[in-house]
Amino acid sequence: MKIDVVSIFPVFFNVLELSLLGKARARGMLDFAVHDLRDHTHDKHRTVDGTPAGGGAGMVMKAEPWGSALDSLIAGGTDPLLIFPAPAGEVFNQRLAHELAAEKHLIFGCGRYEGIDQRVFDEYTARARVKLVSLGDYVLNGGEVATVAIIEAVARLLPGMVGNPESLVEESHEGGMLEYPNYTQPAVWRGREIPEVLRSGNHAAIAKWRAEQRLLRTRELRPDLLGDAD
Ligand code: 6GU
């Protein structure tokens, strides 16, 4: 998979080297690049923003640097998906993470200030596939944090990224439920025992217990996931 990010804070993405991403790149599963939006300006001050047309508070990101940056990235004929993180977007979840993991080329456009000139969305919606994605119902200062979160969630789903692919199947939010509780040695810690069934060696009983626990936990902590909000 190829991932390009356009941002005015390229160093923001250095954290990705620490997590799974460094591994993915080293293994050649991910071609990841960050591009500084200011490299697509031509004035002395490398201006990326302007005052809002019609007046109002804050600043709006100018269309020209975005046009220059995105033109160069979509030029390769890779049928990329352009993702603009924004509070107005579709709320990100595990289903969408799987959807994005099936793409060949993702381009993230990280907006700052009050947003990007609307004509940028209009232009690229006409020329490419565009998706607005939100992390949740709260406001961040820009798309960078959201992009880091989305890339981490997507990259770990790429084939060969986790040692044991079964751990992907059983984790929280797969199959629309939370994960069952996990334990490891010692058998007793501060008087608290590992549930008997997990030490029984009875694999059918363990699978049954875990399935029950997933349902109980989901009902208790996230009933909305079950769609019956009880
Ligand atoms: Cl993706 N961007 C911004 N700026 N704020 C957000 C968000 C994204 N998701 C939640 N809040």
Coordinates of C-alpha atoms and ligand atoms in Angstrom, one line a residue:
M1 CA 0.0 0.0 0.0
K2 CA 1.1 3.5 -0.8
I3 CA 0.2 6.3 1.7
D4 CA 0.9 10.0 1.1
V5 CA 0.2 12.7 3.7
V6 CA 0.1 16.5 3.0
S7 CA 0.5 18.7 6.1
I8 CA 2.1 21.9 7.3
F9 CA 3.5 19.9 10.2
P10 CA 5.5 17.0 8.6
V11 CA 7.4 16.2 11.8
F12 CA 4.0 15.3 13.4
F13 CA 4.2 12.0 11.6
N14 CA 7.6 11.0 13.0
V15 CA 5.7 9.1 15.8
L16 CA 4.6 6.6 13.2
E17 CA 8.1 5.3 13.0
L18 CA 7.8 4.2 16.6
S19 CA 4.8 2.0 16.1
L20 CA 3.9 -0.8 13.7
L21 CA 4.6 1.5 10.8
G22 CA 8.4 1.3 11.0
K23 CA 8.1 -2.5 10.7
A24 CA 5.7 -2.2 7.8
R25 CA 8.0 0.0 5.9
A26 CA 11.0 -2.1 6.7
R27 CA 9.2 -5.1 5.3
G28 CA 8.3 -3.2 2.1
M29 CA 4.5 -3.5 2.8
L30 CA 4.1 0.2 3.0
D31 CA 5.4 3.1 0.9
F32 CA 4.8 6.0 3.2
A33 CA 5.7 9.7 2.5
V34 CA 4.8 13.0 4.1
H35 CA 4.8 16.2 2.0
D36 CA 5.1 19.7 3.3
L37 CA 2.2 21.8 2.0
R38 CA 4.5 24.9 2.2
D39 CA 6.7 23.4 -0.5
H40 CA 3.8 24.2 -2.8
T41 CA 3.9 27.9 -2.2
H42 CA 5.8 30.5 -4.2
D43 CA 5.9 33.6 -2.0
K44 CA 8.6 34.6 0.5
H45 CA 6.5 33.8 3.5
R46 CA 5.3 30.4 2.2
T47 CA 1.7 31.5 2.8
V48 CA -0.9 28.7 3.1
D49 CA -3.8 30.6 4.5
G50 CA -6.0 33.6 4.0
T51 CA -8.8 35.5 5.6
P52 CA -12.3 34.1 5.0
A53 CA -14.2 35.4 2.0
G54 CA -17.3 37.2 3.4
G55 CA -15.5 37.9 6.7
G56 CA -15.5 36.1 10.0
A57 CA -13.1 34.6 12.5
G58 CA -10.0 32.5 11.8
M59 CA -8.2 31.7 8.6
V60 CA -8.9 29.5 5.7
M61 CA -6.3 27.3 3.8
K62 CA -5.7 28.6 0.3
A63 CA -6.6 26.5 -2.7
E64 CA -3.5 26.9 -4.8
P65 CA -0.9 25.1 -2.6
W66 CA -3.4 22.3 -2.1
G67 CA -4.0 22.1 -5.8
S68 CA -0.3 21.9 -6.5
A69 CA 0.3 19.2 -3.9
L70 CA -2.6 17.0 -4.8
D71 CA -2.1 17.3 -8.5
S72 CA 1.4 15.9 -8.1
L73 CA 0.1 13.0 -5.9
I74 CA -2.8 11.9 -8.0
A75 CA -0.8 12.1 -11.3
G76 CA 0.4 8.5 -11.0
G77 CA -2.7 6.7 -12.2
T78 CA -3.0 4.7 -9.0
D79 CA -6.7 5.5 -8.5
P80 CA -6.0 6.9 -5.1
L81 CA -8.6 7.5 -2.4
L82 CA -8.3 11.1 -1.0
I83 CA -9.1 11.4 2.6
F84 CA -9.7 14.7 4.3
P85 CA -10.0 14.3 8.1
A86 CA -12.7 16.7 9.3
P87 CA -15.3 16.8 12.1
A88 CA -18.0 16.8 9.3
G89 CA -16.8 13.5 7.9
E90 CA -18.0 9.9 8.2
V91 CA -17.1 8.6 11.7
F92 CA -14.1 6.3 11.6
N93 CA -14.6 2.7 12.9
Q94 CA -13.1 -0.8 12.4
R95 CA -15.3 -1.4 9.4
L96 CA -13.9 1.7 7.6
A97 CA -10.4 0.7 8.7
H98 CA -10.9 -2.6 6.8
E99 CA -12.3 -0.8 3.8
L100 CA -9.3 1.5 3.7
A101 CA -6.9 -1.4 4.2
A102 CA -8.1 -2.8 0.9
E103 CA -7.0 0.3 -1.0
K104 CA -3.8 0.5 -3.0
H105 CA -3.1 4.2 -2.5
L106 CA -4.4 6.6 0.2
I107 CA -3.7 10.3 0.2
F108 CA -4.4 12.3 3.4
G109 CA -5.0 16.0 3.3
C110 CA -4.5 17.5 6.7
G111 CA -6.4 20.8 7.1
R112 CA -5.7 23.4 9.8
Y113 CA -7.2 26.7 10.8
E114 CA -10.9 26.9 10.0
G115 CA -10.6 24.5 7.1
I116 CA -9.6 24.3 3.4
D117 CA -11.1 26.4 0.6
Q118 CA -14.3 24.5 -0.5
R119 CA -13.2 24.6 -4.1
V120 CA -10.4 22.1 -3.3
F121 CA -13.0 19.5 -2.3
D122 CA -15.2 20.4 -5.3
E123 CA -12.2 20.1 -7.7
Y124 CA -11.0 16.7 -6.4
T125 CA -14.4 15.2 -5.9
A126 CA -14.8 15.8 -9.7
R127 CA -11.4 14.2 -10.5
A128 CA -10.9 11.5 -7.9
R129 CA -12.5 9.5 -5.1
V130 CA -12.8 11.7 -2.0
K131 CA -13.8 10.9 1.5
L132 CA -14.2 13.1 4.6
V133 CA -13.5 11.1 7.8
S134 CA -14.0 12.2 11.4
L135 CA -12.5 10.5 14.5
G136 CA -15.6 11.3 16.6
D137 CA -17.9 14.1 17.8
Y138 CA -15.3 16.5 19.1
V139 CA -13.0 19.1 17.6
L140 CA -9.3 18.8 17.0
N141 CA -7.1 21.7 15.8
G142 CA -6.3 19.9 12.6
G143 CA -6.3 16.7 10.7
E144 CA -2.8 15.4 11.8
V145 CA -3.9 13.5 15.0
A146 CA -6.8 11.9 13.1
T147 CA -4.5 10.9 10.3
V148 CA -2.0 9.3 12.6
A149 CA -4.8 7.3 14.3
I150 CA -6.3 6.2 11.0
I151 CA -3.0 5.2 9.5
E152 CA -2.2 3.1 12.6
A153 CA -5.6 1.4 12.5
V154 CA -5.3 0.6 8.8
A155 CA -1.6 -0.4 8.6
R156 CA -2.0 -3.1 11.3
L157 CA -4.6 -4.7 9.1
L158 CA -2.3 -5.1 6.1
P159 CA -1.4 -8.8 5.4
G160 CA 1.7 -9.9 7.4
M161 CA 1.6 -7.0 9.8
V162 CA 0.8 -8.9 13.0
G163 CA 2.6 -12.0 14.1
N164 CA -0.6 -14.0 14.7
P165 CA -3.5 -13.0 12.4
E166 CA -5.9 -14.7 14.8
S167 CA -5.3 -11.9 17.3
L168 CA -7.0 -9.6 14.7
V169 CA -10.1 -11.7 14.6
E170 CA -10.6 -11.8 18.4
E171 CA -9.9 -8.2 19.3
S172 CA -12.3 -5.5 20.2
H173 CA -14.7 -4.2 17.5
E174 CA -14.1 -7.2 15.3
G175 CA -17.5 -8.9 14.7
G176 CA -19.1 -5.8 16.3
M177 CA -18.2 -6.8 19.9
L178 CA -15.6 -6.0 22.5
E179 CA -12.8 -8.4 23.3
Y180 CA -13.0 -11.0 26.1
P181 CA -10.8 -10.4 29.2
N182 CA -7.2 -11.7 29.0
Y183 CA -5.0 -13.2 31.7
T184 CA -1.4 -14.5 32.0
Q185 CA 0.8 -15.9 34.8
P186 CA 0.9 -15.9 37.7
A187 CA -2.2 -18.0 38.4
V188 CA -2.9 -16.0 41.5
W189 CA -2.1 -12.3 41.8
R190 CA -2.9 -10.4 45.0
G191 CA -5.5 -13.1 45.8
R192 CA -7.1 -12.8 42.4
E193 CA -7.3 -16.0 40.4
I194 CA -7.3 -16.6 36.7
P195 CA -10.8 -18.0 35.9
E196 CA -10.9 -21.8 36.3
V197 CA -12.1 -22.5 32.8
L198 CA -9.0 -20.9 31.2
R199 CA -6.8 -23.4 33.1
S200 CA -9.0 -26.3 32.3
G201 CA -7.4 -27.2 28.9
N202 CA -10.9 -27.7 27.6
H203 CA -10.8 -25.7 24.3
A204 CA -14.5 -25.9 23.6
A205 CA -15.3 -24.7 27.1
I206 CA -12.8 -21.8 26.8
A207 CA -14.2 -20.8 23.4
K208 CA -17.8 -20.8 24.9
W209 CA -16.7 -18.8 27.9
R210 CA -14.9 -16.2 25.8
A211 CA -17.9 -15.8 23.5
E212 CA -20.1 -15.3 26.5
Q213 CA -17.7 -12.7 28.0
R214 CA -17.6 -10.8 24.7
L215 CA -21.4 -10.5 24.8
L216 CA -21.6 -9.7 28.5
R217 CA -18.9 -7.0 28.3
T218 CA -20.4 -5.5 25.1
R219 CA -23.9 -5.4 26.7
E220 CA -22.4 -3.8 29.8
L221 CA -19.9 -1.3 28.3
R222 CA -21.1 -0.6 24.8
P223 CA -24.8 -1.7 24.3
D224 CA -24.9 0.6 21.3
L225 CA -22.7 -1.8 19.4
L226 CA -25.4 -4.5 19.8
G227 CA -28.0 -2.3 18.4
D228 CA -30.4 -3.1 21.2
A229 CA -29.2 -0.4 23.7
D230 CA -30.5 -2.3 26.7
Ligands
6GU1 CL1 -10.8 14.1 11.5 N1 -10.4 16.6 12.3 C1 -10.6 17.6 13.1 N2 -10.0 18.8 12.9 N3 -11.3 17.5 14.2 C2 -11.9 16.3 14.5 C3 -11.7 15.2 13.7 C4 -11.0 15.4 12.6 N4 -12.4 14.2 14.2 C5 -12.9 14.6 15.3 N5 -12.6 15.9 15.5

